[in-house]
CSV table of N, CA and C in Angstrom, one decimal:
chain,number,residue,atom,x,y,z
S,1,UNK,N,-37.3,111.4,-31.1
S,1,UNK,CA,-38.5,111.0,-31.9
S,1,UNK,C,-39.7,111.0,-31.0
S,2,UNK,N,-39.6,110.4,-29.7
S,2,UNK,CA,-40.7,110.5,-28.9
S,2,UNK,C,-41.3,111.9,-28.7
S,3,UNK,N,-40.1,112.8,-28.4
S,3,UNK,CA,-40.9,114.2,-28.2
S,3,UNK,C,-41.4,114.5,-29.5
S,4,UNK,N,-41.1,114.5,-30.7
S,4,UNK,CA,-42.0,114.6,-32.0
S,4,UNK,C,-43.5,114.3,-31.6
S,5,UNK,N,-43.3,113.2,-31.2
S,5,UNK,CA,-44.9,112.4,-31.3
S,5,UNK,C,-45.5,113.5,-30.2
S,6,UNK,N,-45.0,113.6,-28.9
S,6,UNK,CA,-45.4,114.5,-27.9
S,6,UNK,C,-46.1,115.5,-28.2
S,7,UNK,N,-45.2,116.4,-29.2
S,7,UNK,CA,-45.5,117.4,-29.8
S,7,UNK,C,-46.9,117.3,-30.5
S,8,UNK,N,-47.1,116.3,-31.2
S,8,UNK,CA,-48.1,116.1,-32.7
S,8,UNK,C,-49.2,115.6,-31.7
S,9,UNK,N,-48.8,115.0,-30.9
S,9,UNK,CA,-50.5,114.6,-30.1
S,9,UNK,C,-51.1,115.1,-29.9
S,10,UNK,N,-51.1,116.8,-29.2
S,10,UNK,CA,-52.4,117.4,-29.6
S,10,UNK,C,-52.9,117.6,-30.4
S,11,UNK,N,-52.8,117.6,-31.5
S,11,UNK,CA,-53.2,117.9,-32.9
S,11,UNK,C,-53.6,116.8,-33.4
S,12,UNK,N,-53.7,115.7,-33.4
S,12,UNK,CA,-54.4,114.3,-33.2
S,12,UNK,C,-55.1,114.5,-32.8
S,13,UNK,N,-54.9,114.6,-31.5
S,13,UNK,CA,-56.0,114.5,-30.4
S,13,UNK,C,-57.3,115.4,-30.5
S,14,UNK,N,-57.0,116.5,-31.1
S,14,UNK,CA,-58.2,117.6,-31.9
S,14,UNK,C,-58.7,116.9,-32.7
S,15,UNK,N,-58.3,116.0,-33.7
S,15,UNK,CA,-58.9,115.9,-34.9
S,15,UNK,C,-60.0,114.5,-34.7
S,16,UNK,N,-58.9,113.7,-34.8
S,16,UNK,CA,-60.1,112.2,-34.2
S,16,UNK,C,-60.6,112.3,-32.6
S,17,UNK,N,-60.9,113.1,-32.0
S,17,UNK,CA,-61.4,112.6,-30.9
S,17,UNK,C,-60.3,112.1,-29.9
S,18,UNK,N,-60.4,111.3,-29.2
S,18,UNK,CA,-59.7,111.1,-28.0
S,18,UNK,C,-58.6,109.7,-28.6
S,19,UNK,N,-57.8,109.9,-28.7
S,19,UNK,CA,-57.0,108.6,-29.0
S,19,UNK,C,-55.3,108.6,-27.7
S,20,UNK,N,-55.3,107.1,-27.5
S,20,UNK,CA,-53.9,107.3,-27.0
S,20,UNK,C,-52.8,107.5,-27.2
S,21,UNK,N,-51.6,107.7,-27.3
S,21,UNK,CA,-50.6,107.7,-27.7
S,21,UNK,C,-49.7,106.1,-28.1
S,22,UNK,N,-50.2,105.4,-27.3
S,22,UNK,CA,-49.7,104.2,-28.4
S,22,UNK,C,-50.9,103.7,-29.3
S,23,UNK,N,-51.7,104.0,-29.7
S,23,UNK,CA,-52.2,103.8,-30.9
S,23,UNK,C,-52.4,104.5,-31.8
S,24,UNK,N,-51.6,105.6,-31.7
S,24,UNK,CA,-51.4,106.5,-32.9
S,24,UNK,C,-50.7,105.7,-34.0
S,25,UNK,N,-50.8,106.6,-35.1
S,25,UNK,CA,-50.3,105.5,-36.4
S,25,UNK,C,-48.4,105.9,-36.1
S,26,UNK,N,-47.8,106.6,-35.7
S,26,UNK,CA,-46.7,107.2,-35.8
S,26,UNK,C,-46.3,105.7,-34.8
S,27,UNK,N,-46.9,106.0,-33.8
S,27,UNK,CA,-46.3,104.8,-32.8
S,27,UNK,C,-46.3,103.8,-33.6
S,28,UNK,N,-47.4,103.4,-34.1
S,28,UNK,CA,-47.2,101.7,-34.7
S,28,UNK,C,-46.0,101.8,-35.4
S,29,UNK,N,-45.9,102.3,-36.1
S,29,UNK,CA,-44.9,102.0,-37.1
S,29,UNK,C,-43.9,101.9,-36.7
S,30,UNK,N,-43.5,102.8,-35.7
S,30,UNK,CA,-42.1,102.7,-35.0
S,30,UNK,C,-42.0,101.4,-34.3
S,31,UNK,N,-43.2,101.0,-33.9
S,31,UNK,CA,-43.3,99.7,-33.4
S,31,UNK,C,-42.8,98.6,-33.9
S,32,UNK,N,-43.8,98.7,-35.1
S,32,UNK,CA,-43.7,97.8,-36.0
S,32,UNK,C,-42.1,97.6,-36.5
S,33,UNK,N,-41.1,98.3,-36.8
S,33,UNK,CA,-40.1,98.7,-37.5
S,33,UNK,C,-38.7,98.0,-36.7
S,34,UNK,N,-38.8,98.6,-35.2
S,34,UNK,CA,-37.6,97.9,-34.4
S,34,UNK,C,-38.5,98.5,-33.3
S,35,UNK,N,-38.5,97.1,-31.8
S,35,UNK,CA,-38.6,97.4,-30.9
S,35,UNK,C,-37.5,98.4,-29.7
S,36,UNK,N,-38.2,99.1,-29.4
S,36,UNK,CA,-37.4,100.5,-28.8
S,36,UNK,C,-36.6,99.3,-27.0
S,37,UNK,N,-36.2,99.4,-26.9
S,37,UNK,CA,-35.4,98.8,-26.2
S,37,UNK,C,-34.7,99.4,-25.1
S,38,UNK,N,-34.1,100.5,-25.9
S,38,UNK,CA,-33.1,101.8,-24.9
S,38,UNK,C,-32.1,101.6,-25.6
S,39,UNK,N,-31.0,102.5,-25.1
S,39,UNK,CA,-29.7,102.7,-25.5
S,39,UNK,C,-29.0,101.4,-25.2
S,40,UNK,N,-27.9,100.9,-26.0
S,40,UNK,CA,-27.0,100.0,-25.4
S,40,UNK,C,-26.2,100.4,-24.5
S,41,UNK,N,-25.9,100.3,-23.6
S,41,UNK,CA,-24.5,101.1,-22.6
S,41,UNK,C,-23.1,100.1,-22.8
S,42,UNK,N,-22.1,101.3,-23.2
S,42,UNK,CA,-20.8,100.1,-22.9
S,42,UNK,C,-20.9,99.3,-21.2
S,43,UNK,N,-20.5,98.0,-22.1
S,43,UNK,CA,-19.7,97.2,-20.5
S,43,UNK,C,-18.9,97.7,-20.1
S,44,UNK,N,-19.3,97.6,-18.5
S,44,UNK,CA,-17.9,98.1,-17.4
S,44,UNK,C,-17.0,97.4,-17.5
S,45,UNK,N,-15.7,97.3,-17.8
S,45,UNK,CA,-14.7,96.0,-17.2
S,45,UNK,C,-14.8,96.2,-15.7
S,46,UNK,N,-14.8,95.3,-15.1
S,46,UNK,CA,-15.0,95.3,-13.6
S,46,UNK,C,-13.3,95.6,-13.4
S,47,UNK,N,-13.1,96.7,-12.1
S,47,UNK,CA,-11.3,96.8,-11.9
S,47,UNK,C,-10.8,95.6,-11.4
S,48,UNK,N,-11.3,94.7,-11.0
S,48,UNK,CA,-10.5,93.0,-10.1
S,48,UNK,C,-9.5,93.4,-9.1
S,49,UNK,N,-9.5,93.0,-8.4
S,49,UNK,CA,-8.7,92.9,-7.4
S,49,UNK,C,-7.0,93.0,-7.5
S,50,UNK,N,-6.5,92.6,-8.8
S,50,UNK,CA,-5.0,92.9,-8.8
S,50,UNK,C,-4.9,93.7,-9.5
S,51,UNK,N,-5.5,94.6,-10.9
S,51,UNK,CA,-5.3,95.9,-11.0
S,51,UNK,C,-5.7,97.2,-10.0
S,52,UNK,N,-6.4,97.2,-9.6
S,52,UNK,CA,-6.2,97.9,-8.1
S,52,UNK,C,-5.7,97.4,-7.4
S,53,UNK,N,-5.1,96.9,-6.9
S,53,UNK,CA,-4.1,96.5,-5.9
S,53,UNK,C,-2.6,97.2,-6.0
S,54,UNK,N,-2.7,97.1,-7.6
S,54,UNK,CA,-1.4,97.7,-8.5
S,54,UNK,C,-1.4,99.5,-8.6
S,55,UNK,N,-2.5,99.5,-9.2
S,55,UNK,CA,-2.9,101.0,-8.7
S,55,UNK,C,-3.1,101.6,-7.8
S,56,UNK,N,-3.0,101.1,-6.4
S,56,UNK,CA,-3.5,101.3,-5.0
S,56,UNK,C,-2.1,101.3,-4.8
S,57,UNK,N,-1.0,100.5,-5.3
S,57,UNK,CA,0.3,100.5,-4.1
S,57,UNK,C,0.8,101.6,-5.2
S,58,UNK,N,0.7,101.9,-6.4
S,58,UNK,CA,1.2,102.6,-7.0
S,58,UNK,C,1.2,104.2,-6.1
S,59,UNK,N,-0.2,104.6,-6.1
S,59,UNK,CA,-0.9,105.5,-5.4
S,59,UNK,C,0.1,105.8,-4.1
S,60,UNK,N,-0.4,105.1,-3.2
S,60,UNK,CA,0.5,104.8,-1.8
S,60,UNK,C,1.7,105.6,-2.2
S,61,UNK,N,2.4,104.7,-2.7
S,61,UNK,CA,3.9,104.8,-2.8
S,61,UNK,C,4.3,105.7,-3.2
S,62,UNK,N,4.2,106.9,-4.3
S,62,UNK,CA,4.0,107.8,-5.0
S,62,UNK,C,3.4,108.7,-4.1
S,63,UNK,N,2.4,108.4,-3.1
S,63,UNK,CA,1.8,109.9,-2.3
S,63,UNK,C,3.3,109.7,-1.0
S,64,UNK,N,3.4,108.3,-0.9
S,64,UNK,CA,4.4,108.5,0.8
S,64,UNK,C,6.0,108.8,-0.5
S,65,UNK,N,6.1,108.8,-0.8
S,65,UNK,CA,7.3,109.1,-1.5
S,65,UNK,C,7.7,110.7,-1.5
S,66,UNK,N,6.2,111.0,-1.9
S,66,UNK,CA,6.4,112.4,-2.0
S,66,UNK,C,6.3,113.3,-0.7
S,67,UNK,N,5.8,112.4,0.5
S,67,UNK,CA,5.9,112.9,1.7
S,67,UNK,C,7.4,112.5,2.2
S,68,UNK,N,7.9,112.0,1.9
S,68,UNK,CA,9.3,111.4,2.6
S,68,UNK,C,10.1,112.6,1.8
S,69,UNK,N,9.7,112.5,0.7
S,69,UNK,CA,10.3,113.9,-0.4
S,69,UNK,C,10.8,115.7,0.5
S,70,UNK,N,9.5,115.2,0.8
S,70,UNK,CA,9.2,116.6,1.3
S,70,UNK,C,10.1,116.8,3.2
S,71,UNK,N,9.7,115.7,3.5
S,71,UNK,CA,10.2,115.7,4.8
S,71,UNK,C,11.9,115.5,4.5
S,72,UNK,N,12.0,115.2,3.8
S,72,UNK,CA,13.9,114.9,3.9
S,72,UNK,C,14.7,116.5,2.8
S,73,UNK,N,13.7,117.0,2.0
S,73,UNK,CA,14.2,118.2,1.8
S,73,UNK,C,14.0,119.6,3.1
S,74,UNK,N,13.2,119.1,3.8
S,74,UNK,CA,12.6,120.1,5.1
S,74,UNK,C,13.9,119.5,5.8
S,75,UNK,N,14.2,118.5,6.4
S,75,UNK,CA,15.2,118.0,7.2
S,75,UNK,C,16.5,118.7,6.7
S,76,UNK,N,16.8,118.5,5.1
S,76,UNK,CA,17.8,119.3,4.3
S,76,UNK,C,18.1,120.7,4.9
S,77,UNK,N,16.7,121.4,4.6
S,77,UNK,CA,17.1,122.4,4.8
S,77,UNK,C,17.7,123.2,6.2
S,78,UNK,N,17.3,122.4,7.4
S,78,UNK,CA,17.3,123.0,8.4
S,78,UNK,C,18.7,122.6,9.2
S,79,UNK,N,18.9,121.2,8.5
S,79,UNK,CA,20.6,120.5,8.5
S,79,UNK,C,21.8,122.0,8.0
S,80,UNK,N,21.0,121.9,7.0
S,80,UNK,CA,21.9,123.5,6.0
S,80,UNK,C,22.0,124.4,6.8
S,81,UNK,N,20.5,124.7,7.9
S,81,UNK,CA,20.8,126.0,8.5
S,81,UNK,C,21.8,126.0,9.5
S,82,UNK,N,21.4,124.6,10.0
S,82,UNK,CA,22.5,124.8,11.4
S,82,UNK,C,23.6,124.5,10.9
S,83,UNK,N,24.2,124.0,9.8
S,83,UNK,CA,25.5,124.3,9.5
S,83,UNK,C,26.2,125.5,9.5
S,84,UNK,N,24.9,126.1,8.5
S,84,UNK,CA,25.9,127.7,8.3
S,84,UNK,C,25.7,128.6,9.2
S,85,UNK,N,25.3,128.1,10.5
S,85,UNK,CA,25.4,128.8,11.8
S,85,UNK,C,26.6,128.7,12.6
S,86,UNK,N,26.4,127.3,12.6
S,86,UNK,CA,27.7,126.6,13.0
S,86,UNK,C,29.1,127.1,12.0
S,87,UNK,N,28.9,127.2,11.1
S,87,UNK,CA,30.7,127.8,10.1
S,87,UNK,C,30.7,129.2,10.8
S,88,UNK,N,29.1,129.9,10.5
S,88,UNK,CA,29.4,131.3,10.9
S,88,UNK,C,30.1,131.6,12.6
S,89,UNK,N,29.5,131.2,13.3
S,89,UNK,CA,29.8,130.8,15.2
S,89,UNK,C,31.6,131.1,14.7
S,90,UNK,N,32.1,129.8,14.2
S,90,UNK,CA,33.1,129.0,14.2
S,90,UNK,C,34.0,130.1,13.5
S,91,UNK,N,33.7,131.0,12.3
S,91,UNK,CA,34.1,132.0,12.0
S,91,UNK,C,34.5,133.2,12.9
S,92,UNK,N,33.8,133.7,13.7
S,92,UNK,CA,33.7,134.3,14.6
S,92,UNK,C,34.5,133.9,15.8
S,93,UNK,N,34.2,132.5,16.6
S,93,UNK,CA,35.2,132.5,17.0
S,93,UNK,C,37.1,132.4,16.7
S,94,UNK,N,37.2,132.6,15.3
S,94,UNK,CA,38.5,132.0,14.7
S,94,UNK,C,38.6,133.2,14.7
S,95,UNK,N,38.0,134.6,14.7
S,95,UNK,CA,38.6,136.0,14.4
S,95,UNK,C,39.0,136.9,15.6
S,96,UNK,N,38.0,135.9,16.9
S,96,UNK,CA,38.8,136.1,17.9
S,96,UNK,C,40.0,135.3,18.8
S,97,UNK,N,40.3,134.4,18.2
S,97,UNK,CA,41.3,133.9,18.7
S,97,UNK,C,42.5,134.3,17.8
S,98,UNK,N,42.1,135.1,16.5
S,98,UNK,CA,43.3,135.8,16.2
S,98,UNK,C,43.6,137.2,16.3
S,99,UNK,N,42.6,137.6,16.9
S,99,UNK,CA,42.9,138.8,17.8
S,99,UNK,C,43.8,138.6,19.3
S,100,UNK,N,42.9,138.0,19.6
S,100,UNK,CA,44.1,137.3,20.6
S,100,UNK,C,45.3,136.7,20.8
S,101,UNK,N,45.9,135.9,19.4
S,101,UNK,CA,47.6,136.1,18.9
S,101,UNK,C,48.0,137.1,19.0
S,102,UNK,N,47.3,138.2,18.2
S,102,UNK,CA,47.9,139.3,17.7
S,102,UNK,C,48.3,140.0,18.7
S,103,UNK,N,47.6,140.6,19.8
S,103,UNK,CA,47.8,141.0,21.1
S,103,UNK,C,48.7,140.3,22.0
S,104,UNK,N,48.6,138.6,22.1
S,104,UNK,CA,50.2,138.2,22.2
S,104,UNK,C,51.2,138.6,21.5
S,105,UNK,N,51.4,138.6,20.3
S,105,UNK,CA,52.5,138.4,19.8
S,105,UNK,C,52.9,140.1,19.8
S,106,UNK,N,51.9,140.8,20.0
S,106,UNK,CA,52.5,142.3,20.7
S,106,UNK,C,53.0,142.7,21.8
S,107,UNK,N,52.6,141.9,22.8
S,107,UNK,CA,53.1,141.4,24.4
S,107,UNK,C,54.3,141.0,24.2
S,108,UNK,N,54.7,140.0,23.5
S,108,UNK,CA,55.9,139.4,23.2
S,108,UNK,C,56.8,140.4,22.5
S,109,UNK,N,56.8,141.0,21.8
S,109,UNK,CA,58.0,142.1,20.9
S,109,UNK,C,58.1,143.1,22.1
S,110,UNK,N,56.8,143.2,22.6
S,110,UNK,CA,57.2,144.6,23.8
S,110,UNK,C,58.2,143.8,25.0
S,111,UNK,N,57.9,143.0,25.5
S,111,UNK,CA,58.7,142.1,26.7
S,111,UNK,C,60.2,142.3,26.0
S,112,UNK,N,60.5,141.2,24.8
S,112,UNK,CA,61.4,141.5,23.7
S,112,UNK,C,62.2,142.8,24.1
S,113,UNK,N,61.7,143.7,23.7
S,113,UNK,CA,62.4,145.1,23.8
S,113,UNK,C,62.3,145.2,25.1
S,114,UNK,N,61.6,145.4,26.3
S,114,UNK,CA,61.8,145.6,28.2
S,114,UNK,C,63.2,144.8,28.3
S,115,UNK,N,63.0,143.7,27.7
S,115,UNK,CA,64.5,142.5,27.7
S,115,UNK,C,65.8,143.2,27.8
S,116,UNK,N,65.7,143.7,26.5
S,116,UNK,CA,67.0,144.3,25.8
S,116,UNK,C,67.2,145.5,27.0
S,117,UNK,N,66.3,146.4,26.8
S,117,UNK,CA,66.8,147.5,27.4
S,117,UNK,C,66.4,147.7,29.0
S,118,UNK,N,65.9,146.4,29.6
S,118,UNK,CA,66.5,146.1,31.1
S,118,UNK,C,67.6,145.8,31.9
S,119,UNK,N,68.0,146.1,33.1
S,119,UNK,CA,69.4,145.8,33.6
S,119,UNK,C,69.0,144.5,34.0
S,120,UNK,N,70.5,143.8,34.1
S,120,UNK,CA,70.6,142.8,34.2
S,120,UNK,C,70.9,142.9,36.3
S,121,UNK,N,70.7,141.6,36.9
S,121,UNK,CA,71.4,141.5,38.4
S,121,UNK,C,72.3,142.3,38.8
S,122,UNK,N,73.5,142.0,37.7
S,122,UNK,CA,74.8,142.2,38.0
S,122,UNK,C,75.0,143.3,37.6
S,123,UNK,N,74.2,144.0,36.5
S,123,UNK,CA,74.6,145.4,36.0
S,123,UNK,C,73.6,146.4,37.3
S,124,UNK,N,72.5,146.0,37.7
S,124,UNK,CA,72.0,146.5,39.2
S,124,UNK,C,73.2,146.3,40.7
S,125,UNK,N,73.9,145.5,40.7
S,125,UNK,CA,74.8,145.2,42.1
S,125,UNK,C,75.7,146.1,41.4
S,126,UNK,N,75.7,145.8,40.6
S,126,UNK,CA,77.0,147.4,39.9
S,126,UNK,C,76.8,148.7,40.6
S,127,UNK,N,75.6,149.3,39.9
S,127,UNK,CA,75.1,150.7,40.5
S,127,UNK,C,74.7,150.9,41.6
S,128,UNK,N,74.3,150.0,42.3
S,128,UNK,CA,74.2,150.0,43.7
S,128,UNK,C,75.1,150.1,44.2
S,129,UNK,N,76.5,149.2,44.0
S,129,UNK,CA,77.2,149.9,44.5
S,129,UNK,C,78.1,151.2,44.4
S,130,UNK,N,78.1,151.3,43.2
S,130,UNK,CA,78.5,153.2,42.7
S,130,UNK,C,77.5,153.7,43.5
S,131,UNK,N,76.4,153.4,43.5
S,131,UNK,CA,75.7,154.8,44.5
S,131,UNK,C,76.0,154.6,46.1
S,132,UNK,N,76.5,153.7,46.3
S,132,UNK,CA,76.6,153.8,47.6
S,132,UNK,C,78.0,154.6,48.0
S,133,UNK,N,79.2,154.1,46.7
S,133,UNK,CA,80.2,155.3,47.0
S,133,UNK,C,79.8,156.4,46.9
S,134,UNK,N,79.0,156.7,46.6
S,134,UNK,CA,78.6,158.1,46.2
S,134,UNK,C,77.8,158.6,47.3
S,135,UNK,N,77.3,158.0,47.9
S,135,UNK,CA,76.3,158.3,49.1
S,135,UNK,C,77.3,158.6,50.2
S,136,UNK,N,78.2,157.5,50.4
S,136,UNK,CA,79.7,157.6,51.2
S,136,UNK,C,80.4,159.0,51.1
S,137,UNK,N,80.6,159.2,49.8
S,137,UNK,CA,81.7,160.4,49.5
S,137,UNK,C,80.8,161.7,50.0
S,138,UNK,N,79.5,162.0,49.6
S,138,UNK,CA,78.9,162.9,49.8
S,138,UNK,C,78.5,163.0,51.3
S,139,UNK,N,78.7,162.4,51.9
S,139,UNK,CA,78.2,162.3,53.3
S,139,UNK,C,79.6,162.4,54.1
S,140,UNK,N,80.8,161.8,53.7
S,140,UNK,CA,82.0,162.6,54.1
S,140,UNK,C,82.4,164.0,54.1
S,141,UNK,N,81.6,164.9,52.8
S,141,UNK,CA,81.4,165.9,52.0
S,141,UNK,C,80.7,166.7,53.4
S,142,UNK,N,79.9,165.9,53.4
S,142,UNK,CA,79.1,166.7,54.2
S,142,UNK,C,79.3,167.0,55.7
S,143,UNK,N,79.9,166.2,56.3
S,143,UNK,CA,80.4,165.9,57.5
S,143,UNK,C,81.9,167.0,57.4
S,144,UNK,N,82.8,167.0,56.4
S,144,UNK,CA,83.5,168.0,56.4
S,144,UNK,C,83.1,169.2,56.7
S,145,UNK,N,82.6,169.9,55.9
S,145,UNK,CA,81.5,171.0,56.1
S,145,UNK,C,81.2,170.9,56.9
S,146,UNK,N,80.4,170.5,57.2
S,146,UNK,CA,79.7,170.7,59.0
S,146,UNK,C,80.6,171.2,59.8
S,147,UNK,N,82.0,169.9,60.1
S,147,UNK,CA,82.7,170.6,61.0
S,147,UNK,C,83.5,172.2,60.5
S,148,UNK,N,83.8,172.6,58.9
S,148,UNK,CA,84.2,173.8,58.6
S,148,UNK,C,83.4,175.0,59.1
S,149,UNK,N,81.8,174.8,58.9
S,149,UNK,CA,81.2,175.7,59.5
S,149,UNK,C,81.2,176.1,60.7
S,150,UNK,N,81.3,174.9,61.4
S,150,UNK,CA,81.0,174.7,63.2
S,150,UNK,C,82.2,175.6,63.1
S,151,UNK,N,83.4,175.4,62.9
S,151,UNK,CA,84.8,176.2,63.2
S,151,UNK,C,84.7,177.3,62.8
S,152,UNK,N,84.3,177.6,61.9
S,152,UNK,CA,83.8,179.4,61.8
S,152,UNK,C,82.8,180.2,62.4
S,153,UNK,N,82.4,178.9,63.3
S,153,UNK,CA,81.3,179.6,64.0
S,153,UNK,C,82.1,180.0,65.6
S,154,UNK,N,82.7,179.5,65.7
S,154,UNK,CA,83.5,179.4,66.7
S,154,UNK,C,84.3,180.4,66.6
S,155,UNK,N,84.7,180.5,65.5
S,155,UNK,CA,85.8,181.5,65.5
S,155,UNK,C,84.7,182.9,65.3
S,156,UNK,N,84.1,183.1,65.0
S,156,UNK,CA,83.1,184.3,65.3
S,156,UNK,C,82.5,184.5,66.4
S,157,UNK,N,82.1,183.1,67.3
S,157,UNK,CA,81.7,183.3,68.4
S,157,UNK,C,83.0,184.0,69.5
S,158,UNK,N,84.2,183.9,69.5
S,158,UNK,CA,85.2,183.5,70.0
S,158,UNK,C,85.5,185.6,69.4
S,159,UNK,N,85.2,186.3,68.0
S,159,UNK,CA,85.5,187.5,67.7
S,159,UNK,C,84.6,188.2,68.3
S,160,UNK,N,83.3,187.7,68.3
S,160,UNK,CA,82.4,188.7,68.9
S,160,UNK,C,82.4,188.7,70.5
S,161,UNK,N,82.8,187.8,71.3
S,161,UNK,CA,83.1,188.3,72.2
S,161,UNK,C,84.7,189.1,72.8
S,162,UNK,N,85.4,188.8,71.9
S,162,UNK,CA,86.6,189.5,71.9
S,162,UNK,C,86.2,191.5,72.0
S,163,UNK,N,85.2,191.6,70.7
S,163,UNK,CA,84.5,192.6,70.4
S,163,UNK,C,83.5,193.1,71.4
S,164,UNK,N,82.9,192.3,72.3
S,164,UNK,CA,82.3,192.5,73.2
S,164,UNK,C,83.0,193.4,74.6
S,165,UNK,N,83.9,193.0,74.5
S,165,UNK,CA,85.1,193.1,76.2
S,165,UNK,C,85.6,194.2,75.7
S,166,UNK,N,85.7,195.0,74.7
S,166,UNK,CA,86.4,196.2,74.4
S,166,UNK,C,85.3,197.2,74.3
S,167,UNK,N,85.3,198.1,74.4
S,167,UNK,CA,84.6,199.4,74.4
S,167,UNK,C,84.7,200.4,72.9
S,168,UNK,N,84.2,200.5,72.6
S,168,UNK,CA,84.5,201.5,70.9
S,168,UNK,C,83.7,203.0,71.5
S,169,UNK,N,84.6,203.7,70.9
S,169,UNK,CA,84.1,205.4,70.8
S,169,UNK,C,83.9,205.7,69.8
């Protein structure tokens, strides 16, 4: 309403000569009618000290909750990792320690079989001794011979000088 009047004042103000704005007839009336006052403004409730207090620990607790949230799923996760590092490790080592049965227990079947088809002490003092007869017999063998040859040599040595002392034509 005021800018109405604002507006209309110069045109007033052309017609009668110089007048103010509260003594225009528009003002009075409005005057007259209800005094302009302002707006009413709602009342604040004031917050008091224990609804904020309530809303302040609410706050709090709900912001660290969600930090504890966050820190114990981050903790989670990293718990998780070194677990499944740890199974995996533990995996790995478990595939070599059964490699390493396995290679025993091939050690063992081969020994197993060297077992079986090894001589025994006694089946060794056996052949030992067969070869020693045999080393015996051959060496009598050979000692015979020797002297058979030596005598044939003799007896040739013994012709060729016979053969010698005669004269041939």
């Amino acid at each position: 309403m005021a800018s109405r009047c604002l507006a209309l004042t110069p045109k007033f103000a052309q017609r009668s000569g110089a007048r103010f704005l509260s003594t225009t007839r528009v003002l009075r009336e409005e005057a007259s009618t209800s005094p302009n006052l302002g707006s009413v403004q709602p009342q604040k409730r004031p917050v008091g000290g224990f609804r904020g207090g309530i809303i302040g620990f609410l706050f709090g607790f709900s912001l660290a909750s969600a930090f504890a949230a966050y820190h114990l799923l981050d903790e989670y996760k990293l718990a998780s990792a070194a677990l499944q590092a740890s199974v995996e490790e533990l995996q790995a080592s478990t595939e070599k320690v059964s490699a390493h049965v396995r290679r025993i227990e091939a050690v063992e079947k081969d020994l197993k079989a060297l077992a079986q088809s090894s001589a025994s002490k006694d089946d060794l003092s056996r052949v030992r001794a067969e070869l020693k007869k045999v080393y015996d017999g051959l060496h009598i063998e050979f000692l015979d011979l020797r002297s058979h040859v030596w005598g044939m040599q003799q007896d040739l040595h013994s012709l060729a000088k016979k053969d010698a002392t005669s004269v041939r034509v």
